[in-house]
Amino acid sequence: AQSVTQLDSQVPVFEEAPVELRCNYSSSVSVYLFWYVQYPNQGLQLLLKYLSGSTLVESINGFEAEFNKSQTSFHLRKPSVHISDTAEYFCAVRGGANNLFFGTGTRLTVIP
Amino acid sequence: DVKVTQSSRYLVKRTGEKVFLECVQDMDHENMFWYRQDPGLGLRLIYFSYDVKMKEKGDIPEGYSVSREKKERFSLILESASTNQTSMYLCASSLQPNSPLHFGNGTRLTVT
């Protein structure tokens, strides 16, 4: 069975500071990993994904995540955050079955 | 762009009522999903469907049923609404089992 742990429920950070949102997973099979973002009053949008190949994946708005198999982690990072990055971020894992397991989410608040 | 449309943004129902939540996608996706989202619990899968008239239970199917008569439409049914079903309900679709999910904007259901 798969599971996802997001250790931080809330992360406040000042504008233009770096941020890391942590995600650890457990799975007995090969996994596909995703980060989704949810802006206020909206559904979830795919931010980035790891399916295979390079362990470092990037999004179009400056976020990146690195798949670390030995540490079973897929942490999300951004070197300099903007006010518009304020949102809730969900890590998700899929392995084997036709189901996606989500973490409990991390609310990122960017402070001006 | 894939569009997943949920018919209602907000819904208020009374305990014991039968409730229908409708979801339509316009990209001929095989797979459709219903999740509920609660603070501190993340997203939990209620039901999913990988083909017309096919359905599979997710993690929390109790108190819910689903219907998929046409490929583009996936309905969630609360046979007898209860207050513990007050939640945000998110519909999603994907082309293939390992494809990213595309979400609707959600239906916030309040059962009084």
Coordinates of N, CA and C in Angstrom, one line a residue:
Chain A
A1 N 0.8 -1.2 0.0 CA 0.0 0.0 0.0 C 0.9 1.2 0.0
Q2 N 0.3 2.3 -0.5 CA 1.1 3.6 -0.6 C 0.5 4.6 0.4
S3 N 1.4 5.4 0.9 CA 1.0 6.5 1.8 C 1.9 7.7 1.6
V4 N 1.4 8.9 2.0 CA 2.2 10.1 1.8 C 2.1 10.9 3.1
T5 N 3.2 11.4 3.5 CA 3.3 12.2 4.7 C 3.8 13.6 4.4
Q6 N 3.1 14.6 4.7 CA 3.5 16.0 4.6 C 3.6 16.5 6.0
L7 N 4.8 16.7 6.5 CA 5.1 17.0 7.9 C 4.6 18.3 8.3
D8 N 4.6 19.3 7.4 CA 4.3 20.7 7.8 C 2.9 21.0 7.3
S9 N 2.0 21.3 8.2 CA 0.6 21.7 7.8 C 0.6 23.2 7.3
Q10 N 1.5 24.0 7.9 CA 1.5 25.4 7.5 C 3.0 25.9 7.5
V11 N 3.3 26.6 6.4 CA 4.6 27.2 6.3 C 4.5 28.7 5.9
P12 N 4.8 29.6 6.9 CA 4.9 31.0 6.5 C 6.3 31.4 6.1
V13 N 6.4 32.2 5.1 CA 7.7 32.6 4.6 C 7.6 34.0 4.0
F14 N 8.7 34.8 4.2 CA 8.7 36.1 3.7 C 8.9 36.1 2.2
E15 N 8.3 37.1 1.5 CA 8.5 37.3 0.1 C 9.9 37.3 -0.3
E16 N 10.3 36.6 -1.4 CA 11.6 36.5 -2.0 C 12.6 35.6 -1.2
A17 N 12.1 35.0 -0.1 CA 12.9 34.0 0.6 C 12.7 32.6 0.0
P18 N 13.6 31.7 0.2 CA 13.5 30.4 -0.3 C 12.5 29.6 0.6
V19 N 12.0 28.5 0.0 CA 11.0 27.7 0.7 C 11.2 26.2 0.3
E20 N 11.0 25.3 1.3 CA 11.0 23.9 1.0 C 9.7 23.3 1.7
L21 N 8.9 22.6 0.9 CA 7.8 21.9 1.4 C 8.1 20.4 1.4
R22 N 8.0 19.7 2.5 CA 8.5 18.4 2.6 C 7.4 17.3 2.3
C23 N 7.9 16.3 1.7 CA 7.0 15.2 1.3 C 7.7 13.9 1.4
N24 N 7.2 12.9 2.2 CA 7.8 11.6 2.3 C 6.7 10.6 1.9
Y25 N 7.1 9.5 1.3 CA 6.1 8.5 0.9 C 6.6 7.1 1.3
S26 N 5.6 6.2 1.3 CA 6.0 4.8 1.5 C 5.3 4.0 0.4
S27 N 6.0 3.1 -0.2 CA 5.5 2.2 -1.2 C 6.3 1.0 -1.4
S28 N 5.7 -0.1 -1.7 CA 6.4 -1.3 -1.9 C 6.7 -1.6 -3.4
V29 N 6.2 -0.7 -4.3 CA 6.4 -0.8 -5.7 C 7.0 0.5 -6.2
S30 N 7.3 0.5 -7.5 CA 7.8 1.7 -8.2 C 6.7 2.7 -8.1
V31 N 7.1 4.0 -8.0 CA 6.0 5.0 -7.8 C 6.1 6.1 -8.9
Y32 N 5.0 6.8 -9.0 CA 4.9 8.0 -9.7 C 4.6 9.1 -8.7
L33 N 5.2 10.2 -8.7 CA 5.0 11.3 -7.7 C 4.6 12.6 -8.3
F34 N 3.7 13.3 -7.6 CA 3.1 14.5 -8.1 C 3.1 15.5 -7.0
W35 N 3.1 16.8 -7.4 CA 2.8 17.9 -6.6 C 1.6 18.7 -7.2
Y36 N 0.6 18.9 -6.5 CA -0.6 19.7 -6.9 C -0.6 21.0 -6.1
V37 N -1.2 22.0 -6.7 CA -1.4 23.3 -6.0 C -2.9 23.6 -6.0
Q38 N -3.4 24.2 -4.9 CA -4.8 24.6 -4.8 C -4.8 26.1 -4.4
Y39 N -5.2 26.9 -5.3 CA -5.4 28.3 -5.0 C -6.7 28.5 -4.3
P40 N -6.9 29.6 -3.6 CA -8.2 29.8 -2.9 C -9.4 29.6 -3.8
N41 N -10.4 28.9 -3.3 CA -11.7 28.7 -4.1 C -11.5 28.0 -5.4
Q42 N -10.5 27.2 -5.6 CA -10.3 26.5 -6.8 C -10.0 25.1 -6.6
G43 N -10.1 24.3 -7.7 CA -9.7 22.9 -7.6 C -8.2 22.8 -7.6
L44 N -7.7 21.6 -7.6 CA -6.3 21.3 -7.6 C -5.7 21.4 -9.1
Q45 N -4.5 21.9 -9.2 CA -3.8 21.9 -10.5 C -2.5 21.2 -10.4
L46 N -2.1 20.5 -11.4 CA -0.8 19.8 -11.4 C 0.3 20.8 -11.4
L47 N 1.2 20.7 -10.5 CA 2.4 21.6 -10.5 C 3.6 21.0 -11.2
L48 N 3.9 19.7 -10.8 CA 5.0 19.0 -11.5 C 4.8 17.5 -11.1
K49 N 5.6 16.7 -11.9 CA 5.4 15.2 -11.7 C 6.7 14.5 -12.0
Y50 N 6.9 13.4 -11.3 CA 8.0 12.5 -11.6 C 7.5 11.2 -12.0
L51 N 7.8 10.8 -13.2 CA 7.4 9.5 -13.7 C 8.6 8.5 -13.9
S52 N 9.6 9.1 -14.4 CA 10.9 8.3 -14.6 C 11.9 9.3 -15.1
G53 N 13.2 8.8 -15.3 CA 14.2 9.6 -15.8 C 14.9 10.5 -14.8
S54 N 15.2 11.7 -15.1 CA 15.9 12.6 -14.2 C 15.1 12.8 -12.9
T55 N 15.8 12.7 -11.9 CA 15.2 12.8 -10.5 C 14.8 14.2 -10.1
L56 N 15.3 15.2 -10.9 CA 15.0 16.6 -10.6 C 14.0 17.1 -11.6
V57 N 12.8 17.5 -11.2 CA 11.8 18.0 -12.1 C 11.4 19.4 -11.8
E58 N 11.0 20.1 -12.8 CA 10.8 21.6 -12.6 C 9.4 22.0 -13.2
S59 N 8.9 23.0 -12.6 CA 7.6 23.5 -13.1 C 7.9 24.8 -13.8
I60 N 6.9 25.4 -14.5 CA 7.1 26.6 -15.3 C 7.2 27.8 -14.4
N61 N 6.7 27.7 -13.2 CA 6.7 28.9 -12.3 C 7.8 28.9 -11.3
G62 N 8.9 28.2 -11.5 CA 10.1 28.2 -10.7 C 10.2 27.2 -9.6
F63 N 9.2 26.4 -9.4 CA 9.3 25.3 -8.4 C 10.1 24.1 -8.9
E64 N 10.7 23.4 -8.1 CA 11.4 22.2 -8.5 C 11.2 21.1 -7.3
A65 N 11.3 19.9 -7.7 CA 11.2 18.8 -6.7 C 12.2 17.7 -7.1
E66 N 12.8 17.1 -6.1 CA 13.8 16.0 -6.4 C 13.3 14.7 -5.8
F67 N 13.3 13.7 -6.7 CA 12.9 12.4 -6.2 C 14.2 11.7 -5.6
N68 N 14.1 11.3 -4.3 CA 15.2 10.7 -3.6 C 14.7 9.3 -3.2
K69 N 15.1 8.3 -3.9 CA 14.6 7.0 -3.6 C 15.1 6.4 -2.3
S70 N 16.3 6.7 -1.9 CA 16.9 6.2 -0.7 C 16.2 6.8 0.5
Q71 N 15.8 8.0 0.4 CA 15.1 8.7 1.5 C 13.6 8.7 1.4
T72 N 13.1 8.1 0.3 CA 11.7 8.1 0.0 C 11.1 9.5 0.1
S73 N 11.7 10.4 -0.5 CA 11.2 11.8 -0.4 C 11.0 12.4 -1.8
F74 N 10.2 13.5 -1.8 CA 9.9 14.2 -3.0 C 9.6 15.7 -2.6
H75 N 10.6 16.3 -2.0 CA 10.4 17.7 -1.4 C 10.3 18.7 -2.5
L76 N 9.5 19.7 -2.3 CA 9.3 20.8 -3.2 C 10.0 22.0 -2.8
R77 N 10.7 22.7 -3.7 CA 11.5 23.8 -3.4 C 11.3 25.0 -4.3
K78 N 11.5 26.2 -3.8 CA 11.6 27.4 -4.7 C 12.6 28.3 -4.1
P79 N 13.5 28.8 -4.9 CA 14.6 29.7 -4.3 C 14.1 31.1 -3.9
S80 N 13.0 31.6 -4.5 CA 12.5 32.9 -4.1 C 11.0 32.9 -4.4
V81 N 10.2 33.0 -3.3 CA 8.7 33.0 -3.4 C 8.1 34.3 -3.7
H82 N 6.9 34.3 -4.3 CA 6.2 35.5 -4.6 C 4.8 35.4 -3.8
I83 N 4.2 36.6 -3.6 CA 2.9 36.6 -3.0 C 1.9 35.7 -3.7
S84 N 2.0 35.6 -5.0 CA 1.1 34.8 -5.7 C 1.3 33.3 -5.5
D85 N 2.3 32.9 -4.8 CA 2.6 31.5 -4.5 C 1.8 31.0 -3.3
T86 N 1.1 32.0 -2.6 CA 0.3 31.6 -1.5 C -0.8 30.7 -1.9
A87 N -0.8 29.5 -1.3 CA -1.8 28.4 -1.8 C -1.6 27.2 -0.9
E88 N -2.4 26.2 -1.1 CA -2.2 24.9 -0.4 C -1.5 23.9 -1.4
Y89 N -0.5 23.2 -1.0 CA 0.2 22.3 -1.8 C 0.1 20.9 -1.3
F90 N -0.2 20.0 -2.3 CA -0.5 18.6 -2.0 C 0.5 17.7 -2.7
C91 N 1.1 16.8 -2.0 CA 2.0 15.8 -2.6 C 1.1 14.6 -2.8
A92 N 1.4 13.8 -3.9 CA 0.6 12.6 -4.1 C 1.5 11.5 -4.7
V93 N 1.1 10.3 -4.5 CA 1.9 9.2 -5.0 C 0.9 8.1 -5.6
R94 N 1.4 7.6 -6.7 CA 0.6 6.5 -7.3 C 1.6 5.4 -7.6
G95 N 1.2 4.2 -7.2 CA 2.1 3.0 -7.4 C 1.2 1.8 -7.7
G96 N 1.2 1.3 -8.9 CA 0.5 0.1 -9.2 C -0.9 0.3 -9.6
A97 N -1.7 0.5 -8.6 CA -3.2 0.5 -8.8 C -3.6 1.8 -9.4
N98 N -4.9 1.9 -9.8 CA -5.4 3.1 -10.4 C -5.8 4.1 -9.5
N99 N -5.1 4.4 -8.4 CA -5.5 5.3 -7.4 C -4.3 6.2 -7.0
L100 N -4.6 7.4 -6.7 CA -3.6 8.4 -6.3 C -3.8 8.7 -4.8
F101 N -2.8 8.6 -4.0 CA -2.9 8.8 -2.6 C -2.3 10.2 -2.3
F102 N -3.1 11.0 -1.6 CA -2.7 12.4 -1.3 C -2.2 12.6 0.1
G103 N -1.2 13.5 0.3 CA -0.9 13.9 1.6 C -2.0 14.9 2.2
T104 N -1.8 15.3 3.4 CA -2.8 16.1 4.0 C -2.7 17.6 3.7
G105 N -1.6 17.9 2.9 CA -1.5 19.3 2.4 C -0.6 20.2 3.3
T106 N 0.0 21.2 2.7 CA 0.8 22.2 3.3 C 0.3 23.6 2.8
R107 N -0.1 24.4 3.8 CA -0.6 25.7 3.4 C 0.6 26.7 3.5
L108 N 1.0 27.1 2.3 CA 2.1 28.1 2.2 C 1.6 29.5 2.2
T109 N 2.0 30.3 3.1 CA 1.6 31.7 3.2 C 2.8 32.6 3.0
V110 N 2.8 33.4 1.9 CA 3.9 34.3 1.7 C 3.6 35.7 2.3
I111 N 4.5 36.1 3.1 CA 4.3 37.4 3.9 C 5.0 38.5 3.1
P112 N 4.3 39.6 2.9 CA 5.0 40.7 2.2 C 6.1 41.4 3.0
Chain B
D1 N -7.3 22.8 -23.5 CA -7.2 22.5 -22.1 C -8.4 21.6 -21.6
V2 N -8.1 20.7 -20.8 CA -9.1 19.8 -20.2 C -10.0 20.7 -19.3
K3 N -11.3 20.4 -19.4 CA -12.2 21.1 -18.6 C -13.1 20.1 -17.8
V4 N -13.0 20.2 -16.5 CA -13.9 19.4 -15.7 C -14.8 20.3 -15.0
T5 N -16.1 20.1 -15.2 CA -17.1 21.0 -14.7 C -18.0 20.3 -13.6
Q6 N -18.1 20.9 -12.5 CA -19.0 20.4 -11.4 C -20.2 21.4 -11.4
S7 N -21.4 20.8 -11.4 CA -22.6 21.5 -11.7 C -22.9 22.6 -10.6
S8 N -22.5 22.3 -9.4 CA -22.8 23.3 -8.3 C -21.6 23.7 -7.6
R9 N -21.5 25.0 -7.3 CA -20.3 25.4 -6.5 C -20.6 25.3 -5.0
Y10 N -21.8 25.6 -4.6 CA -22.3 25.5 -3.2 C -23.6 24.8 -3.2
L11 N -23.8 24.0 -2.2 CA -25.1 23.2 -2.0 C -25.4 23.1 -0.6
V12 N -26.6 23.4 -0.2 CA -27.1 23.2 1.2 C -28.3 22.2 1.1
K13 N -28.1 21.1 1.9 CA -29.2 20.1 1.9 C -29.5 19.8 3.4
R14 N -30.7 19.2 3.5 CA -31.1 18.8 4.9 C -30.8 17.3 5.1
T15 N -30.6 16.9 6.3 CA -30.3 15.6 6.7 C -31.4 14.7 6.2
G16 N -31.0 13.5 5.6 CA -32.0 12.6 5.0 C -32.3 12.8 3.6
E17 N -32.0 13.9 3.0 CA -32.2 14.2 1.6 C -31.3 13.3 0.7
K18 N -31.8 13.0 -0.5 CA -31.0 12.4 -1.5 C -30.3 13.5 -2.3
V19 N -29.0 13.4 -2.4 CA -28.2 14.5 -3.0 C -27.4 13.9 -4.3
F20 N -27.5 14.7 -5.3 CA -26.7 14.3 -6.5 C -25.7 15.4 -6.8
L21 N -24.4 15.0 -7.0 CA -23.4 15.9 -7.4 C -22.9 15.4 -8.8
E22 N -23.0 16.4 -9.7 CA -22.7 16.0 -11.1 C -21.3 16.6 -11.5
C23 N -20.7 15.8 -12.4 CA -19.4 16.2 -12.9 C -19.3 15.8 -14.4
V24 N -18.8 16.7 -15.2 CA -18.7 16.4 -16.7 C -17.3 16.9 -17.1
Q25 N -16.7 16.0 -17.9 CA -15.4 16.3 -18.5 C -15.5 16.3 -20.0
D26 N -14.7 17.1 -20.7 CA -14.8 17.3 -22.1 C -13.7 16.8 -22.9
M27 N -12.8 15.9 -22.3 CA -11.6 15.4 -23.1 C -11.6 13.9 -23.3
D28 N -12.8 13.3 -23.2 CA -12.9 11.9 -23.6 C -12.0 11.0 -22.7
H29 N -11.8 11.4 -21.4 CA -11.0 10.7 -20.5 C -11.7 9.4 -20.0
E30 N -10.9 8.3 -19.9 CA -11.4 7.1 -19.5 C -11.7 7.1 -18.0
N31 N -10.8 7.7 -17.2 CA -10.9 7.6 -15.8 C -11.5 8.8 -15.1
M32 N -12.4 8.6 -14.2 CA -13.0 9.7 -13.4 C -13.0 9.3 -11.9
F33 N -12.9 10.3 -11.1 CA -12.8 10.1 -9.7 C -13.6 11.1 -8.9
W34 N -14.0 10.7 -7.7 CA -14.6 11.6 -6.7 C -13.8 11.5 -5.4
Y35 N -13.4 12.7 -5.0 CA -12.7 12.9 -3.7 C -13.5 13.8 -2.8
R36 N -13.3 13.6 -1.5 CA -13.7 14.7 -0.6 C -12.5 15.2 0.1
Q37 N -12.6 16.5 0.4 CA -11.5 17.2 1.0 C -11.9 17.8 2.3
D38 N -11.2 17.5 3.3 CA -11.5 18.0 4.7 C -10.2 18.5 5.3
P39 N -10.3 19.6 6.1 CA -9.1 20.2 6.7 C -8.4 19.2 7.5
G40 N -7.0 19.1 7.3 CA -6.2 18.2 8.1 C -6.2 16.8 7.6
L41 N -7.1 16.5 6.7 CA -7.2 15.1 6.2 C -6.8 15.0 4.7
G42 N -6.6 16.1 4.1 CA -6.3 16.1 2.7 C -7.4 15.6 1.8
L43 N -7.1 14.9 0.7 CA -8.1 14.4 -0.2 C -8.2 12.9 0.0
R44 N -9.5 12.4 0.1 CA -9.7 11.0 0.3 C -10.6 10.5 -0.8
L45 N -10.2 9.4 -1.4 CA -11.0 8.9 -2.6 C -12.2 8.2 -2.2
I46 N -13.4 8.6 -2.8 CA -14.6 8.0 -2.5 C -14.9 6.8 -3.5
Y47 N -14.9 7.1 -4.7 CA -15.1 6.1 -5.8 C -14.4 6.6 -7.0
F48 N -14.1 5.6 -7.9 CA -13.5 6.0 -9.2 C -14.1 5.0 -10.2
S49 N -14.0 5.5 -11.5 CA -14.5 4.7 -12.6 C -13.5 4.7 -13.7
Y50 N -13.2 3.6 -14.3 CA -12.3 3.5 -15.4 C -12.9 3.2 -16.7
D51 N -14.3 3.2 -16.7 CA -15.0 3.0 -18.0 C -16.5 3.2 -17.7
V52 N -17.2 3.4 -18.8 CA -18.6 3.5 -18.6 C -19.2 2.3 -17.9
K53 N -20.1 2.6 -17.0 CA -20.8 1.6 -16.2 C -19.9 0.8 -15.3
M54 N -18.6 1.2 -15.2 CA -17.7 0.5 -14.3 C -17.4 1.4 -13.1
K55 N -17.3 0.9 -11.9 CA -17.0 1.7 -10.8 C -16.2 0.8 -9.8
E56 N -15.4 1.5 -9.0 CA -14.6 0.8 -8.0 C -14.6 1.7 -6.7
K57 N -14.7 1.0 -5.6 CA -14.7 1.7 -4.3 C -13.3 2.3 -4.0
G58 N -13.3 3.5 -3.4 CA -12.1 4.1 -3.0 C -11.9 3.8 -1.5
D59 N -11.4 4.7 -0.8 CA -11.0 4.5 0.6 C -12.2 4.7 1.6
I60 N -13.2 5.6 1.1 CA -14.3 5.9 2.0 C -15.6 5.9 1.3
P61 N -16.1 4.7 0.8 CA -17.3 4.7 0.0 C -18.6 4.7 0.8
E62 N -18.5 4.4 2.1 CA -19.7 4.3 2.9 C -20.6 5.5 2.8
G63 N -21.9 5.3 2.5 CA -22.8 6.4 2.5 C -22.9 7.1 1.1
Y64 N -22.1 6.6 0.1 CA -22.1 7.1 -1.2 C -22.3 6.0 -2.2
S65 N -22.8 6.5 -3.4 CA -22.8 5.6 -4.6 C -22.5 6.5 -5.8
V66 N -22.3 5.9 -6.9 CA -21.9 6.6 -8.1 C -22.6 6.0 -9.3
S67 N -22.6 6.9 -10.4 CA -23.3 6.4 -11.6 C -22.4 7.0 -12.8
R68 N -22.1 6.1 -13.7 CA -21.4 6.5 -15.0 C -22.1 5.9 -16.2
E69 N -23.1 6.5 -16.7 CA -23.9 6.0 -17.8 C -23.3 6.5 -19.1
K70 N -22.6 7.6 -19.1 CA -21.9 8.1 -20.3 C -20.4 8.4 -19.9
K71 N -19.6 8.4 -20.9 CA -18.1 8.5 -20.6 C -17.8 9.9 -20.0
E72 N -18.5 10.9 -20.4 CA -18.1 12.2 -20.0 C -18.7 12.6 -18.6
R73 N -19.6 11.8 -18.1 CA -20.4 12.2 -16.9 C -20.2 11.2 -15.8
F74 N -19.9 11.7 -14.6 CA -19.7 10.8 -13.4 C -20.4 11.5 -12.3
S75 N -21.5 10.8 -11.7 CA -22.3 11.4 -10.7 C -22.0 10.8 -9.3
L76 N -22.0 11.6 -8.3 CA -21.9 11.1 -6.9 C -23.2 11.3 -6.3
I77 N -23.7 10.2 -5.6 CA -25.0 10.2 -5.0 C -24.9 9.9 -3.5
L78 N -25.5 10.8 -2.7 CA -25.6 10.6 -1.3 C -27.0 10.1 -1.0
E79 N -27.2 8.9 -0.7 CA -28.6 8.3 -0.7 C -29.4 8.9 0.4
S80 N -28.8 9.2 1.6 CA -29.5 9.9 2.7 C -28.5 10.7 3.4
A81 N -28.4 12.0 3.0 CA -27.4 12.9 3.5 C -27.3 13.0 5.0
S82 N -26.1 13.0 5.6 CA -25.9 13.2 7.0 C -25.0 14.3 7.2
T83 N -25.0 14.9 8.5 CA -24.2 16.0 8.7 C -22.7 15.8 8.6
N84 N -22.2 14.5 8.8 CA -20.8 14.2 8.6 C -20.4 14.1 7.2
Q85 N -21.3 14.3 6.3 CA -21.0 14.4 4.9 C -20.8 15.9 4.4
T86 N -20.9 16.8 5.3 CA -20.6 18.2 5.0 C -19.1 18.2 4.7
S87 N -18.8 18.7 3.5 CA -17.4 18.7 3.0 C -17.3 19.4 1.7
M88 N -16.0 19.5 1.2 CA -15.8 19.9 -0.2 C -15.6 18.6 -1.0
Y89 N -16.3 18.6 -2.1 CA -16.2 17.4 -3.0 C -15.6 17.8 -4.3
L90 N -14.6 17.0 -4.7 CA -13.8 17.3 -5.9 C -13.9 16.2 -6.9
C91 N -14.2 16.5 -8.1 CA -14.2 15.5 -9.2 C -13.0 15.7 -10.0
A92 N -12.5 14.6 -10.6 CA -11.3 14.6 -11.4 C -11.4 13.6 -12.5
S93 N -10.6 13.8 -13.5 CA -10.5 12.9 -14.6 C -9.1 12.7 -15.1
S94 N -8.8 11.6 -15.7 CA -7.4 11.4 -16.3 C -7.6 10.5 -17.5
L95 N -6.6 10.7 -18.4 CA -6.7 9.9 -19.7 C -6.4 8.5 -19.5
Q96 N -5.3 8.2 -18.7 CA -4.8 6.9 -18.5 C -4.5 6.7 -17.0
P97 N -4.4 5.5 -16.5 CA -4.2 5.3 -15.1 C -3.0 6.1 -14.5
N98 N -2.0 6.3 -15.2 CA -0.8 7.0 -14.7 C -0.7 8.4 -15.1
S99 N -1.7 8.9 -15.8 CA -1.7 10.3 -16.2 C -2.1 11.2 -15.0
P100 N -1.6 12.4 -15.1 CA -2.1 13.4 -14.0 C -3.6 13.6 -14.0
L101 N -4.1 13.9 -12.9 CA -5.5 14.2 -12.7 C -5.8 15.7 -13.1
H102 N -7.0 15.9 -13.7 CA -7.5 17.2 -13.9 C -8.8 17.4 -13.0
F103 N -8.7 18.4 -12.2 CA -9.8 18.6 -11.2 C -10.8 19.7 -11.6
G104 N -12.0 19.5 -11.2 CA -13.0 20.5 -11.2 C -12.8 21.5 -10.0
N105 N -13.6 22.6 -10.0 CA -13.4 23.6 -8.9 C -14.0 23.2 -7.6
G106 N -14.7 22.1 -7.6 CA -15.3 21.6 -6.3 C -16.7 22.0 -6.0
T107 N -17.4 21.2 -5.2 CA -18.7 21.6 -4.7 C -18.6 21.5 -3.2
R108 N -18.9 22.7 -2.6 CA -19.0 22.7 -1.1 C -20.4 22.4 -0.6
L109 N -20.5 21.2 -0.1 CA -21.8 20.7 0.4 C -21.9 20.9 1.9
T110 N -23.0 21.5 2.3 CA -23.4 21.6 3.7 C -24.7 20.9 4.0
V111 N -24.6 20.0 4.9 CA -25.8 19.2 5.3 C -26.2 19.7 6.7
T112 N -27.5 20.2 6.8 CA -27.9 20.7 8.1 C -29.0 19.8 8.7

